[in-house]
Coordinates of C-alpha atoms in Angstrom, one line a residue:
Chain C
M27 CA 7.8 -37.3 5.2
I28 CA 6.5 -40.7 7.0
N29 CA 5.3 -38.2 9.8
F30 CA 2.5 -36.5 7.6
P31 CA -1.1 -37.2 7.5
T32 CA -2.9 -38.8 5.1
K33 CA -5.4 -37.7 3.0
N34 CA -8.4 -38.9 4.6
Q35 CA -6.9 -38.0 8.2
L36 CA -6.2 -34.5 7.0
L37 CA -10.2 -34.6 6.1
Q38 CA -11.1 -36.2 9.2
N39 CA -9.2 -33.9 11.3
F40 CA -10.4 -30.8 9.5
L41 CA -14.2 -32.4 9.7
S42 CA -13.2 -32.5 13.4
C43 CA -12.5 -29.0 14.0
I44 CA -15.7 -27.3 15.9
N45 CA -14.7 -23.6 15.0
W46 CA -12.4 -21.6 12.8
E47 CA -10.0 -21.0 15.4
E48 CA -9.5 -24.9 16.1
K49 CA -8.9 -25.1 12.3
Y50 CA -6.1 -22.6 12.4
I51 CA -4.3 -24.2 15.6
Y52 CA -4.4 -27.5 13.7
I53 CA -2.8 -25.7 10.5
I54 CA 0.1 -24.3 12.8
D55 CA 0.4 -27.8 14.6
L56 CA 0.9 -29.2 11.0
G57 CA 3.4 -26.7 10.3
K58 CA 5.9 -28.2 12.7
L59 CA 5.9 -31.5 11.0
L60 CA 7.8 -29.9 8.3
P61 CA 11.5 -31.3 8.5
A62 CA 14.3 -28.7 8.3
F63 CA 15.0 -27.3 4.8
P64 CA 18.4 -27.8 4.0
E65 CA 20.8 -24.8 4.4
N66 CA 22.3 -25.0 1.1
M67 CA 18.9 -24.6 -0.7
R68 CA 17.9 -21.6 0.7
T69 CA 18.6 -19.7 -2.8
Q70 CA 17.0 -17.7 -4.8
K71 CA 16.2 -20.4 -7.2
Y72 CA 13.8 -22.0 -4.3
L73 CA 12.4 -18.7 -3.2
I74 CA 8.6 -18.0 -3.8
S75 CA 8.9 -14.6 -5.0
G76 CA 5.7 -12.5 -4.6
C77 CA 4.4 -14.1 -1.5
Q78 CA 4.1 -12.0 1.6
S79 CA 6.1 -14.3 3.7
Q80 CA 9.5 -15.5 3.0
T81 CA 8.7 -19.1 1.6
W82 CA 11.2 -21.8 0.1
I83 CA 10.1 -24.9 -1.7
A84 CA 12.1 -27.5 -3.1
L85 CA 11.8 -30.5 -5.4
T86 CA 14.3 -33.1 -5.5
T87 CA 14.1 -36.4 -7.1
T88 CA 15.6 -39.7 -7.3
S89 CA 15.5 -42.7 -9.9
I90 CA 13.3 -45.4 -9.5
M91 CA 14.8 -48.8 -9.7
S92 CA 13.5 -50.9 -12.7
S93 CA 11.3 -47.9 -13.9
H94 CA 11.4 -44.4 -16.4
D95 CA 10.1 -42.5 -13.6
K96 CA 11.3 -40.9 -10.7
S97 CA 10.3 -40.8 -7.0
I98 CA 10.2 -36.8 -5.5
K99 CA 11.2 -35.5 -2.1
L100 CA 10.1 -32.2 -0.9
Y101 CA 11.4 -29.5 1.1
G102 CA 9.7 -26.6 2.5
Y103 CA 10.0 -23.3 4.9
S104 CA 8.1 -20.2 5.4
D105 CA 8.3 -17.9 8.2
S106 CA 4.8 -17.7 8.5
S107 CA 3.1 -20.2 11.0
I108 CA 0.0 -20.5 8.7
V109 CA 1.9 -21.0 5.5
K110 CA 4.2 -23.7 7.2
G111 CA 1.2 -25.7 8.2
I112 CA -0.4 -25.2 4.4
I113 CA 2.9 -26.5 3.0
T114 CA 2.4 -29.5 5.2
I115 CA -0.7 -30.2 3.7
I116 CA 0.2 -29.8 0.5
F117 CA 3.4 -31.9 0.8
S118 CA 1.0 -34.9 2.4
L119 CA -1.3 -34.9 -0.7
Y120 CA 2.0 -35.5 -2.9
Q121 CA 3.6 -37.8 -0.6
G122 CA 4.5 -41.4 -2.1
L123 CA 3.9 -40.0 -5.7
S124 CA 6.5 -40.4 -8.7
L125 CA 7.5 -37.4 -10.5
Q126 CA 5.3 -38.0 -13.5
E127 CA 2.2 -38.4 -10.9
V128 CA 3.3 -34.9 -9.3
A129 CA 3.2 -33.3 -12.5
N130 CA -0.1 -34.3 -13.2
L131 CA -2.1 -34.3 -10.2
D132 CA -4.4 -31.1 -9.4
V133 CA -4.6 -30.8 -5.5
K134 CA -6.5 -27.6 -5.8
P135 CA -9.9 -29.0 -6.0
F136 CA -9.0 -31.0 -2.7
L137 CA -7.7 -28.0 -0.7
I138 CA -10.6 -25.8 -2.0
N139 CA -13.8 -28.2 -1.9
Q140 CA -12.6 -30.5 0.7
L141 CA -10.5 -28.5 3.2
Q142 CA -12.1 -25.3 2.1
L143 CA -9.1 -23.3 2.4
K144 CA -10.3 -21.0 -0.6
Q145 CA -9.6 -18.1 1.7
N146 CA -5.8 -18.6 2.0
L147 CA -5.6 -19.7 -1.7
S148 CA -7.5 -17.3 -3.4
M149 CA -5.7 -14.3 -1.8
S150 CA -3.8 -11.8 -3.5
R151 CA -0.9 -12.0 -5.6
S152 CA 1.4 -11.3 -2.7
Q153 CA -0.3 -13.9 -0.8
G154 CA -1.3 -16.7 -2.5
I155 CA -0.8 -20.3 -1.9
H156 CA -1.1 -21.1 -5.6
L157 CA 2.4 -19.7 -5.9
I158 CA 3.5 -22.6 -4.1
L159 CA 1.5 -25.1 -6.0
D160 CA 2.7 -23.5 -9.2
S161 CA 6.4 -24.0 -7.8
I162 CA 6.1 -27.4 -7.1
Q163 CA 4.3 -28.3 -10.3
S164 CA 7.1 -26.2 -12.4
Q165 CA 9.9 -27.5 -10.9
A166 CA 8.1 -31.0 -11.4
K167 CA 7.9 -30.1 -15.1
C168 CA 11.5 -29.3 -15.2
S169 CA 12.7 -32.2 -13.5
M170 CA 11.0 -34.7 -15.8
Chain J
M20 CA -14.6 22.6 22.3
I21 CA -16.7 21.6 19.7
I22 CA -17.9 17.9 20.0
Y23 CA -16.6 15.7 17.2
P24 CA -19.7 14.3 15.4
I25 CA -18.4 10.7 15.1
E26 CA -21.8 8.9 15.1
K27 CA -23.0 11.0 12.3
I28 CA -19.7 10.4 10.4
R29 CA -20.1 6.7 10.6
S30 CA -23.7 6.9 9.4
D31 CA -22.3 9.0 6.3
F32 CA -19.9 5.8 5.2
P33 CA -22.3 2.8 4.5
I34 CA -19.4 0.2 4.3
L35 CA -19.0 0.4 8.1
N36 CA -22.1 -1.4 8.8
R37 CA -20.7 -4.5 7.0
M38 CA -19.9 -7.9 8.7
I39 CA -16.8 -9.8 8.3
N40 CA -16.9 -13.8 9.3
K41 CA -20.2 -12.6 11.5
Y42 CA -18.2 -9.7 13.3
P43 CA -18.8 -6.0 12.6
L44 CA -16.1 -4.4 10.1
T45 CA -13.4 -3.2 11.8
Y46 CA -11.3 -1.3 9.2
L47 CA -8.1 -0.5 9.9
D48 CA -6.5 -0.1 6.4
S49 CA -7.5 3.4 5.7
A50 CA -3.9 4.3 5.3
A51 CA -3.9 2.0 1.9
S52 CA -7.6 3.0 0.8
A53 CA -10.0 4.9 2.8
Q54 CA -13.8 4.1 2.6
K55 CA -15.8 6.7 1.3
P56 CA -18.8 8.6 2.4
N57 CA -22.1 8.8 0.7
I58 CA -21.8 12.0 -1.0
V59 CA -18.9 10.8 -3.1
I60 CA -20.4 7.3 -3.9
D61 CA -23.7 9.2 -4.9
S62 CA -22.2 11.8 -6.5
Q63 CA -20.7 9.3 -9.2
T64 CA -24.0 7.8 -10.1
H65 CA -25.6 10.8 -10.2
Y66 CA -23.0 11.9 -12.8
Y67 CA -23.2 8.8 -14.9
R68 CA -27.1 9.1 -14.7
N69 CA -27.6 12.7 -15.4
E70 CA -24.7 14.7 -16.6
Y71 CA -22.0 12.4 -18.3
A72 CA -20.6 13.6 -21.2
A73 CA -16.9 14.5 -22.6
V74 CA -15.0 17.3 -21.6
H75 CA -13.3 20.2 -23.1
R76 CA -14.3 19.6 -26.4
G77 CA -18.0 19.9 -26.7
I78 CA -20.3 22.8 -27.3
H79 CA -23.6 20.9 -26.2
T80 CA -25.0 21.4 -22.7
L81 CA -23.7 17.8 -21.4
S82 CA -20.2 19.0 -22.3
T83 CA -20.5 22.3 -21.0
E84 CA -21.9 21.5 -17.9
S85 CA -19.0 18.3 -17.0
T86 CA -16.1 20.9 -17.7
N87 CA -17.5 23.5 -15.4
Q88 CA -17.9 20.5 -13.0
M89 CA -14.6 19.3 -13.7
E90 CA -12.8 22.8 -13.3
T91 CA -15.1 23.6 -10.3
V92 CA -13.2 20.8 -8.4
R93 CA -10.0 21.9 -9.6
L94 CA -10.8 25.5 -7.9
R95 CA -11.9 23.6 -4.7
I96 CA -8.7 21.6 -4.7
A97 CA -6.5 24.9 -5.4
N98 CA -8.5 26.1 -2.5
F99 CA -7.9 23.3 -0.4
I100 CA -4.2 23.2 -0.6
N101 CA -3.8 27.1 -0.9
A102 CA -2.7 27.0 -4.4
S103 CA -4.0 29.0 -7.9
K104 CA -6.3 26.7 -10.2
E105 CA -3.4 26.8 -12.8
E106 CA -1.4 24.7 -10.6
I107 CA -3.5 21.6 -9.9
V108 CA -3.0 18.9 -12.6
F109 CA -5.2 15.7 -12.5
V110 CA -3.9 12.4 -12.6
K111 CA -4.4 8.8 -11.7
S112 CA -2.5 8.7 -8.4
T113 CA 0.3 9.6 -6.3
T114 CA 2.7 7.3 -8.3
E115 CA 1.7 8.8 -11.8
A116 CA 2.1 12.2 -10.3
I117 CA 6.1 11.0 -9.0
N118 CA 6.5 9.2 -12.7
L119 CA 5.3 12.7 -14.0
I120 CA 7.8 14.7 -12.6
A121 CA 10.5 12.3 -13.4
N122 CA 9.5 11.7 -16.9
S123 CA 8.9 15.6 -17.7
W124 CA 10.9 17.9 -15.3
G125 CA 13.8 15.1 -14.9
H126 CA 14.3 14.0 -18.3
N127 CA 14.9 17.5 -19.5
F128 CA 16.4 19.4 -16.6
V129 CA 18.7 16.9 -15.1
N130 CA 22.1 16.3 -16.4
Y131 CA 25.1 14.0 -15.6
G132 CA 26.8 15.6 -12.7
D133 CA 23.7 16.2 -10.5
N134 CA 22.2 14.5 -7.7
I135 CA 18.6 14.3 -6.3
I136 CA 18.1 13.3 -2.7
I137 CA 14.9 11.1 -1.3
S138 CA 14.6 9.4 2.4
E139 CA 15.6 6.1 3.9
M140 CA 11.3 6.2 4.6
E141 CA 10.1 6.8 1.2
H142 CA 7.4 3.8 -0.2
H143 CA 8.8 2.6 -3.6
A144 CA 6.6 5.0 -5.6
N145 CA 9.1 7.9 -4.2
I146 CA 12.1 5.9 -4.8
I147 CA 11.8 3.7 -8.0
P148 CA 10.9 6.7 -10.6
W149 CA 14.1 8.2 -9.3
Q150 CA 16.4 5.0 -9.5
V151 CA 15.6 4.9 -13.0
L152 CA 16.5 8.5 -13.9
S153 CA 19.3 8.1 -12.3
K154 CA 20.3 5.2 -14.2
H155 CA 19.3 6.7 -17.3
K156 CA 20.9 10.4 -16.5
N157 CA 23.9 8.7 -14.7
I158 CA 23.5 10.9 -11.8
V159 CA 23.8 10.3 -8.0
L160 CA 20.9 9.5 -5.8
H161 CA 21.4 10.2 -2.0
Y162 CA 19.3 9.4 0.7
I163 CA 18.7 10.9 4.5
P164 CA 19.1 7.8 6.7
L165 CA 16.7 6.7 9.3
T166 CA 17.4 6.4 13.0
P167 CA 16.3 3.8 15.2
N168 CA 13.1 5.8 16.7
G169 CA 11.6 5.9 13.0
T170 CA 12.4 9.5 12.2
L171 CA 15.0 10.9 9.7
D172 CA 18.1 12.2 10.5
I173 CA 17.7 16.0 9.8
S174 CA 21.6 16.7 10.2
R175 CA 22.7 14.3 7.3
L176 CA 20.8 16.7 4.9
S177 CA 23.2 19.4 4.9
E178 CA 26.1 17.3 4.2
L179 CA 24.3 15.6 1.3
I180 CA 23.0 18.6 -0.3
D181 CA 25.0 20.8 -2.8
N182 CA 24.9 23.0 -5.3
R183 CA 24.4 20.1 -7.9
T184 CA 21.1 19.1 -6.1
R185 CA 18.3 19.6 -8.5
L186 CA 15.7 17.7 -6.3
L187 CA 14.6 16.8 -2.8
S188 CA 11.9 14.6 -2.8
I189 CA 10.5 13.4 0.2
S190 CA 7.5 12.1 2.4
H191 CA 5.0 14.5 4.3
I192 CA 3.9 11.3 6.5
S193 CA 5.8 7.9 6.5
N194 CA 3.0 5.5 5.3
V195 CA 4.7 2.7 7.3
L196 CA 6.2 4.6 10.5
G197 CA 3.3 7.5 10.5
T198 CA 6.3 10.0 11.2
I199 CA 5.5 13.4 10.5
N200 CA 8.6 15.1 8.8
P201 CA 9.4 18.2 9.8
L202 CA 9.0 20.1 6.3
T203 CA 9.1 23.2 7.4
E204 CA 12.7 22.6 8.9
I205 CA 13.7 20.4 5.9
I206 CA 12.9 22.5 3.3
S207 CA 14.3 25.7 5.1
I208 CA 17.6 23.5 5.5
A209 CA 17.5 22.6 1.7
R210 CA 16.7 26.4 0.5
K211 CA 19.8 27.9 2.2
K212 CA 22.3 25.1 0.7
S213 CA 21.1 25.0 -2.8
D214 CA 18.2 26.2 -5.2
T215 CA 17.0 22.6 -5.1
L216 CA 13.6 21.9 -6.4
I217 CA 11.3 20.4 -3.1
L218 CA 8.8 17.5 -4.1
I219 CA 6.5 16.3 -1.1
D220 CA 4.9 13.0 -1.2
G221 CA 1.5 14.0 0.2
A222 CA 0.1 10.3 0.0
Q223 CA -0.6 10.2 3.9
G224 CA 0.3 14.1 4.6
I225 CA -2.8 15.2 3.0
V226 CA -5.4 13.2 4.9
H227 CA -4.2 14.1 8.3
Q228 CA -3.1 17.7 8.1
L229 CA -3.7 21.2 6.9
V230 CA -1.4 21.4 3.7
D231 CA -0.6 25.0 2.5
V232 CA 1.9 24.8 -0.7
Q233 CA 2.4 28.4 0.1
K234 CA 3.3 28.3 3.4
L235 CA 5.5 25.2 2.7
D236 CA 7.3 26.7 0.1
C237 CA 7.4 23.5 -2.0
D238 CA 7.9 23.0 -5.8
F239 CA 5.4 20.0 -6.2
Y240 CA 3.1 18.7 -3.7
V241 CA 1.4 15.2 -4.5
F242 CA -1.6 13.1 -3.6
S243 CA -4.0 10.5 -4.1
G244 CA -8.1 10.8 -4.2
H245 CA -8.5 7.3 -2.6
K246 CA -7.2 8.2 0.3
I247 CA -8.6 11.3 1.6
Y248 CA -12.0 9.7 1.3
G249 CA -12.7 10.3 -3.1
P250 CA -12.7 7.8 -5.6
S251 CA -9.7 5.3 -7.0
G252 CA -8.0 6.2 -10.1
I253 CA -7.9 10.2 -9.4
G254 CA -4.5 12.1 -7.8
I255 CA -3.1 15.4 -7.9
M256 CA 0.0 16.8 -8.7
Y257 CA 0.5 20.7 -7.2
G258 CA 3.4 22.6 -9.4
K259 CA 4.4 26.3 -9.0
K260 CA 2.9 27.6 -11.9
E261 CA 6.2 29.1 -13.5
L262 CA 7.7 25.4 -13.1
L263 CA 4.7 23.7 -14.7
Q264 CA 5.1 26.2 -17.8
K265 CA 9.0 24.8 -18.4
M266 CA 8.0 21.3 -18.3
P267 CA 7.0 19.7 -21.3
P268 CA 3.9 17.4 -21.3
W269 CA 4.6 13.7 -20.7
I270 CA 2.0 11.4 -21.9
V271 CA 1.0 13.2 -25.1
G272 CA -1.7 12.8 -27.4
G273 CA -5.5 14.6 -27.9
G274 CA -6.6 17.5 -25.6
I275 CA -3.4 19.2 -25.2
V276 CA -2.6 20.5 -28.7
R277 CA -2.5 24.1 -30.3
N278 CA -1.7 22.7 -33.4
V279 CA -0.7 19.7 -35.1
S280 CA 1.2 19.5 -38.2
L281 CA 2.5 16.5 -40.0
I282 CA 5.1 18.4 -41.6
Q283 CA 6.2 20.8 -38.4
D284 CA 6.2 20.4 -35.1
T285 CA 3.6 20.2 -32.9
T286 CA 2.4 22.7 -30.4
F287 CA 1.0 22.4 -26.9
I288 CA -1.7 24.4 -24.9
D289 CA -0.4 25.9 -21.8
S290 CA -0.4 23.7 -18.1
P291 CA -2.2 22.6 -16.3
L292 CA -3.9 21.1 -19.3
K293 CA -1.1 20.2 -21.2
F294 CA -0.6 17.7 -18.5
E295 CA -3.8 16.0 -19.2
S296 CA -4.0 14.4 -22.3
G297 CA -6.8 12.2 -23.3
S298 CA -10.0 11.4 -21.5
P299 CA -9.8 12.2 -17.9
N300 CA -11.8 10.4 -15.3
I301 CA -14.3 13.0 -14.7
S302 CA -16.8 11.0 -12.4
G303 CA -13.4 10.2 -10.2
I304 CA -12.8 14.0 -10.5
I305 CA -16.1 15.2 -9.4
G306 CA -16.1 12.5 -6.6
L307 CA -13.0 14.1 -5.1
G308 CA -14.5 17.1 -5.3
N309 CA -17.5 15.9 -3.0
A310 CA -14.3 14.3 -0.8
I311 CA -13.0 17.8 -0.2
E312 CA -16.4 19.3 0.3
Y313 CA -17.4 16.7 2.9
I314 CA -14.1 17.3 5.1
N315 CA -14.2 20.9 4.9
T316 CA -17.8 20.5 6.4
I317 CA -16.3 18.7 9.4
G318 CA -13.0 20.8 9.6
V319 CA -9.7 19.5 8.9
D320 CA -8.8 20.9 12.4
N321 CA -11.7 19.1 13.9
I322 CA -10.5 15.9 11.9
Y323 CA -7.1 16.7 13.1
N324 CA -7.8 17.0 16.5
Y325 CA -9.9 13.7 17.1
E326 CA -7.6 11.4 15.1
D327 CA -4.9 12.7 17.4
Q328 CA -6.9 11.8 20.9
L329 CA -7.7 8.4 19.1
M330 CA -3.6 7.9 18.3
R331 CA -3.1 8.3 21.8
Y332 CA -5.5 5.8 23.0
A333 CA -4.9 3.6 20.6
I334 CA -1.0 3.6 21.6
D335 CA -1.8 3.1 25.1
T336 CA -4.0 0.4 24.7
L337 CA -1.8 -1.2 22.2
K338 CA 1.2 -1.0 24.8
K339 CA -0.7 -3.0 27.5
I340 CA -0.5 -6.1 25.1
P341 CA 2.3 -8.3 25.8
N342 CA 5.3 -9.0 23.7
L343 CA 3.4 -6.0 21.0
V344 CA 6.8 -4.4 19.6
L345 CA 5.7 -0.7 18.1
Y346 CA 8.0 1.0 15.6
G347 CA 8.1 4.6 14.8
P348 CA 8.3 7.7 17.2
S349 CA 6.1 8.6 20.0
T350 CA 4.4 11.3 17.9
R351 CA 2.7 10.0 14.9
V352 CA -0.3 10.4 12.8
G353 CA -2.9 8.1 11.4
I354 CA -0.7 4.9 11.3
I355 CA 0.8 2.6 14.1
A356 CA 3.3 -0.1 12.8
F357 CA 3.8 -3.2 15.0
N358 CA 4.6 -6.7 15.4
L359 CA 3.4 -9.3 17.6
G360 CA 6.2 -10.7 19.3
I361 CA 8.1 -13.3 17.0
H362 CA 4.7 -14.0 15.2
H363 CA 4.7 -13.1 11.4
S364 CA 2.6 -10.0 10.3
Y365 CA 1.0 -12.3 7.7
D366 CA -0.4 -14.9 10.3
V367 CA -1.0 -12.1 12.6
G368 CA -3.4 -10.1 9.8
M369 CA -4.8 -13.6 8.3
L370 CA -5.9 -14.7 11.7
L371 CA -7.2 -10.7 12.8
N372 CA -9.4 -10.8 9.5
Q373 CA -11.4 -13.8 11.2
Y374 CA -12.6 -11.7 13.8
G375 CA -13.4 -9.1 11.4
V376 CA -10.3 -6.8 11.8
A377 CA -8.6 -5.4 8.6
I378 CA -5.2 -4.5 9.1
R379 CA -2.2 -4.3 6.4
T380 CA 0.5 -6.8 6.8
G381 CA 3.8 -7.6 4.7
H382 CA 6.6 -4.8 3.5
H383 CA 3.9 -2.0 2.7
C384 CA 5.6 -1.3 -0.7
A385 CA 8.7 0.1 1.6
I386 CA 11.1 -2.7 1.6
P387 CA 14.4 -0.3 2.7
I388 CA 12.3 0.4 6.4
M389 CA 12.0 -3.2 6.9
N390 CA 15.6 -3.8 5.8
Y391 CA 16.3 -0.8 8.4
F392 CA 14.8 -2.6 11.3
K393 CA 15.8 -6.0 10.3
V394 CA 11.9 -7.4 9.9
P395 CA 10.4 -9.1 6.7
G396 CA 7.2 -7.3 7.4
M397 CA 5.1 -5.5 9.7
C398 CA 1.6 -5.0 10.7
R399 CA -0.2 -1.6 10.2
A400 CA -3.2 -0.3 12.0
S401 CA -4.4 3.2 10.5
L402 CA -6.8 5.4 11.5
A403 CA -9.2 7.5 9.7
M404 CA -12.0 10.0 9.8
Y405 CA -14.6 7.6 10.8
T406 CA -12.6 5.1 13.4
N407 CA -13.8 5.2 16.8
K408 CA -12.5 3.4 20.2
E409 CA -14.6 0.4 19.5
D410 CA -12.3 -0.5 16.4
I411 CA -9.0 0.0 18.5
D412 CA -10.8 -2.3 21.4
R413 CA -11.4 -5.0 19.0
L414 CA -8.0 -4.7 17.2
A415 CA -6.8 -5.2 20.9
H416 CA -9.2 -7.7 21.9
G417 CA -8.3 -9.5 18.4
L418 CA -4.3 -9.3 18.8
I419 CA -4.6 -11.0 22.5
K420 CA -6.8 -14.1 20.9
V421 CA -4.4 -14.0 17.8
Q422 CA -1.4 -13.8 20.1
H423 CA -3.2 -17.0 22.2
L424 CA -3.4 -19.0 19.0
L425 CA -0.3 -18.4 17.3
N426 CA 1.4 -19.2 21.1
Q427 CA -0.6 -23.0 21.1

C-alpha cells in the first residue's frame, strides 16, 4: 500500500478541487492505485452483497513479531470506477494500522465531515459504501 | 391534431420546479415511480383534513362519505380498464397482487404435475412468487426466452404450453427494456393450446397504453398506483368475477367475514371485499382515483401519442452519443435501457445526478435480463406524460459530460 496517499494528502487534494467534477476525477484517479485483486479471493466470501456494483473486499493478517497483535493487508476491487476510488480512500486510512487498531477505528467521521463524501456514504441499501466499511470491520473482528 | 398541453401538464406537477445540485430537476425515473400532480397531492390532504373515517363499518356521516368515495374510485378504475366493479380488488402494489394470486389461487388450484409459464424478461415480482409456489407444490416453472433484440421468442410458447399449464404470467411492457409484449397474439396462442389462466403484470403497461381487459381476455391484470401518478402503497388486482368468487381470501381478518364462530368455521363475504381484510389505504385509493381522473382529462391516447413522439426524439438523440449501447427493440414504450461504453451504470448514474438528471441504474430487479445480456447492470431513462424535449437534451448533454469525466 505504499502508493496510497496519507490522510493529510487526501484532505489537501480534496480541498484543492475547485468543483465536484474535479473531485470525482480525483476519486476515479485514486481507484487506479488499487493493486490487482487476487483471483483466488474473488469468491462469494469476499463479495459485498447488496452493492449495486460488483465489489470485493478481503482482509488478510500476518503476525507482528514480538507482539500479540497482527498487521493487516487489504485487497479490494469494484467494477465501478467511483467505488474503486472510494475503496482506495478507505484503504489509505487503514494503511499501516494493526488489526486491533483497524477494528477500533471509525473512519466515517473523516469521510463524511472532512472529505464530505456523505452523498456516497448515505445512499440506499444497494449502493452504500458503509457496506464496505462494515465488511472490513467484521473481517477484522473475525481475524482477532 | 390536438396540441399536447405539455407546459400546463408540467405546471401541474410541483416537484418539477425543484433544483438538484443547482440544476433544474430532470426526472427520468418515472418507471420506478412517477411524480404526482397537484390534484393527487391536494386530494389526500383534503381527505385527511375534512373527510377521514374508517370505511365499510360506520353508520355516521364521515364513514359513509369515505365508503362512498372508496367505492366510487373502484368504479372509476373498473371503467378505466373496462371491467366491472366486483372485479377490482384494492391491494398495496403489483407485487402484493401477484403474491395474492400465487397464495390464494396458486395454493388451492395448482397441483403436482401442473406447470406455470413466465418469461425471461419478468421483474422479480413476477418470478419469485411462482418460484416459491413451484417449490411448495413441486410443479414445473417454464419461461419464454428472450431474443437478442429484447423481445420474447413467442414461437417457444406453443412448445412450452400443454394441458397441464395452469397459468401464463407475463408482463405487458418490460420494466427494463420497454418492450411491448404482443399480448393479443400471446393470449390467442395460449387459449388455443390449453385452458390456462392468464395473468398480465401491468406495472409498466397501464401507464403507457390503453388497457381493455375484456378485449385482451386476460384473467388477471395487476398494477401499482404510484407508477400511474397516484400515491404509493396502493395497487389494483383485476380478476374475472367467476375466478375471484372461487378463490379463497389470502390475508384474513376483520372486515371480510359474514360470520365468525369459535366453534364452527368462519364464512366470508363476496369478492372483491373478501380480499380486502383490515383497514384499507383510503387516502391512497382516493389519490389513485384522482390520478385516473387526471389521466382521463388529458386523454390516454394523447399521452400515448406524445410519449411515442418523445421516445423517437430520445432514441435519435441518444444514438448520436459515441459508444452508447442501447438495449431492447426499436419499438419501445416509456423506457430506454443503455450503457455508456465500458462504464459502470452506477458511475454514470452518480455523475448524472450531479447535473440534476435522475435515472435508474443497476439490475432493475430483473437479474435474469442482465444475465441474458451479460452485463452487471444497465442505465434506464424512463419517460412520463410530463417529460419534455429539454429533459432529453439535458440527459444527452449530461451523458457526454459524464463520458468525458469517466474517460479521464
